């Protein structure tokens, strides 16, 4: 028997939970003790007067029952003679859209509820778009509460036509409209309600029983991302994973991406037994003929296939965090079994939910949908999401809080990778530094405006120079007059400002120099991003720690006065935050140390390693 | 052409993938082992996920002191046969104070000997990923939970702020003090569990099969007189009836059902035709609507 996974979605109060409660009831999945509890609860929290409130069967959280709304996805299970069903009931409120996306990611089809009185709403459109984005290919438009519009056929046809106009450009494979009344079960299982004889199509259950299941991954070429390397003892080395597509048999020639190394399949273990063949969807362990290097996140494919790894992608993104997207900020991407560093290099556009327009955007806020370019810190094997959900769907995770920030789907790789190759050079960083009789590293001074960074940096360079070291200073103000003169002071520009100067510092360290960076660099995440560009021990963070009131008192450049008057926006410490380092490599408290002493102290710390 | 449309194969593959993900992500994983049918299925899935290697995490049994004697015997037999690492834990405070379901009631007993005991055991060992056998079809607050369910320090579950969980992209990242509860058989139903036990011939505690057992009837529930610790009420005389258990917990808190099902096929037939939910026999669920959600927020599975 096949299993169909579907979601119910739509706006608040369109009757999603009621519909599912009704489906469970009609298919005998509600037990007597649950009905007794339901009757009692309907009297307390019910919204249906004397009748049973089926929504209460599904809304499992106390807050949901109290408020009469759905907050999070509920998964329910039922079966008919023909099929098994896993249904995810999704929240209608815009603020819980991310939970709707969670449910849609594994669904084959969507039931989109519409209140016959209200017609197509913003949330109807948003949910359609998210469902399509996440690979839902068949939508049934369940026009609910038909009893409240006297089963008007004209009203039903209007809504059907209205939705078709909106949905046509989305590229949904099939859309079927069914008039229903979840409250009394009309057209849910049985058809032929006296007032609805004009409707000749299938009942909802009939539609669910016959719509094609799955996206036929079996017919596609073999691909299996490696999830776990199983080596319990020196005699056994197997690669465990779940087949994303196709099938593999003993003796097949396979290749591993991204390395491209090939071998043959010697054994296939399914559970605790050997098998001859594994197919899409199975979790198995492969043993190869040769000892080749394979690790988690590599992908096995057939020998004749090529899976070109990439590190630049165009992708759809649904933003799910209260903290908006910052282009240039370093995030973690989880793509099949890979976890890598990633930045959004460009936000191409944001989609206006209502009008389909592509709007220019500098950020994506909670529940917004857009198209972006991603830049990963390494080459990864992948597939376009429309080809394979498992190899093309990803999430973005915050490096510090571990929050899941966004869900995305790969549209295609950007060609840059194919044409740009990292040129291997014979002279190394170490060789260049050795010629200068030094070790190259980056000294990164962070602190408020007026804290004394530039003064100290200047003195440090003089001391190092006197010791015969080759140095260079990258100063915030100076760089902003040249390389970064196109950048302002809003958060996204500050992020880009730091990214550029960190890359320049890295090149200079590569050239064998000792680089002194003197930038306010207010955000912890960007300083950490800079640190990650360097090798272990090459990045020395110095916190020039001067209290805000002291900086403001000194106000060498008169900037604090301007900021206080409101003439200067986004000024660090005034109306833009400064995040002090938690554990700087060197901590300079300028209240108790002069600039000269500070510089001497820093050089003392550095010279042994320089 | 073979196709993985068999429902149980799909569930099995998903559960195995989840277990492997825990093994990769956790620095100190553990699997809860309650000896019941769901635990028996999870044990088999864990064996399969890592075969030919051993199960790469220990099993933890929270012993309330009120498990049926057959359950403890079964647990020890399984451990001998399969050879997994087994940790058993009893709340020392509760044991010292003699907390029990009879004189303290189901709420206090469950709170101290299960929920508090679980928190103590997890803290003592520093487990960061805790695998449990809860299923979404059991109870409606469980139907809302993620497969990888984040817990703030102190084991708190915030049902309103769950991490979005798309595809099989499980976000397993945590900071010190935080933990994750993992539910590999979330998508299985009671009928699936039985069908799998039958297909795989998984051993289960004999209490699941109908047999003549001494029971007393209290508030419409059949309570088995498992040993002499159950005080009989006035005029109460245990009678032998053909009963079995749909779920197994602490014995005075788990009611039996009348049944003639002595084979797996008969049990499956009975489950498919059941008119009562399986948790109907669990007394703790009736401690008020939303009681499971509250217990979960406090750290119960």
Coordinates of N, CA and C in Angstrom, one line a residue, chain A residues 13 21 46 54 59 89 115 138 144 157 226 240 246 271 286 297 344 401 407 428 500 554 587 608 610:
Chain A
X13 N -8.5 30.4 10.3 CA -9.9 30.3 10.4 C -10.5 29.8 9.1
X21 N -9.6 17.0 11.6 CA -10.4 16.3 12.6 C -11.5 15.5 11.9
X46 N -14.6 24.9 22.8 CA -15.1 24.7 21.4 C -15.6 26.0 20.9
X54 N -14.0 19.6 16.0 CA -13.0 18.7 15.6 C -11.6 19.3 15.6
X59 N -5.4 20.4 17.5 CA -4.6 21.4 18.2 C -4.1 20.9 19.5
X89 N -0.9 19.2 9.6 CA -1.7 20.4 9.7 C -0.9 21.6 10.0
X115 N -11.8 29.9 2.6 CA -13.1 30.2 3.2 C -14.0 30.8 2.0
X138 N 1.1 19.1 -6.6 CA -0.3 19.0 -6.8 C -1.0 19.8 -5.7
X144 N -14.0 25.8 1.3 CA -14.7 25.4 2.6 C -15.8 26.4 3.0
X157 N -17.1 29.0 -8.6 CA -16.4 29.2 -9.9 C -15.5 30.4 -9.9
X226 N 26.8 10.2 1.6 CA 27.4 9.4 2.7 C 27.0 10.1 4.0
X240 N 27.6 4.2 5.1 CA 26.2 4.2 5.3 C 25.5 5.5 4.8
X246 N 17.6 6.6 -7.7 CA 18.1 5.5 -8.5 C 18.3 4.2 -7.6
X271 N 20.1 -3.4 6.9 CA 19.8 -3.9 8.2 C 20.9 -4.9 8.6
X286 N 27.2 0.5 2.1 CA 28.0 -0.1 1.0 C 29.4 -0.4 1.4
X297 N 29.2 13.4 3.7 CA 29.0 14.5 2.8 C 29.4 14.3 1.4
X344 N 25.8 34.9 2.0 CA 24.9 35.3 0.9 C 25.7 36.5 0.2
X401 N 24.2 31.3 17.8 CA 23.1 30.9 18.6 C 22.6 29.5 18.1
X407 N 15.4 28.4 5.2 CA 15.4 27.1 4.4 C 15.5 27.6 3.0
X428 N 55.5 29.6 -1.5 CA 54.5 29.6 -0.5 C 54.6 30.8 0.5
X500 N 35.9 42.8 3.3 CA 36.9 43.2 2.3 C 38.3 43.4 3.0
X554 N 37.2 62.5 25.0 CA 38.3 62.9 24.1 C 37.8 63.4 22.8
X587 N 44.4 42.2 25.7 CA 43.4 43.1 26.2 C 44.1 44.3 26.7
X608 N 58.2 37.1 20.2 CA 58.6 35.7 20.2 C 58.0 35.0 19.0
X610 N 57.0 36.4 16.1 CA 57.2 37.1 14.8 C 58.5 36.8 14.1

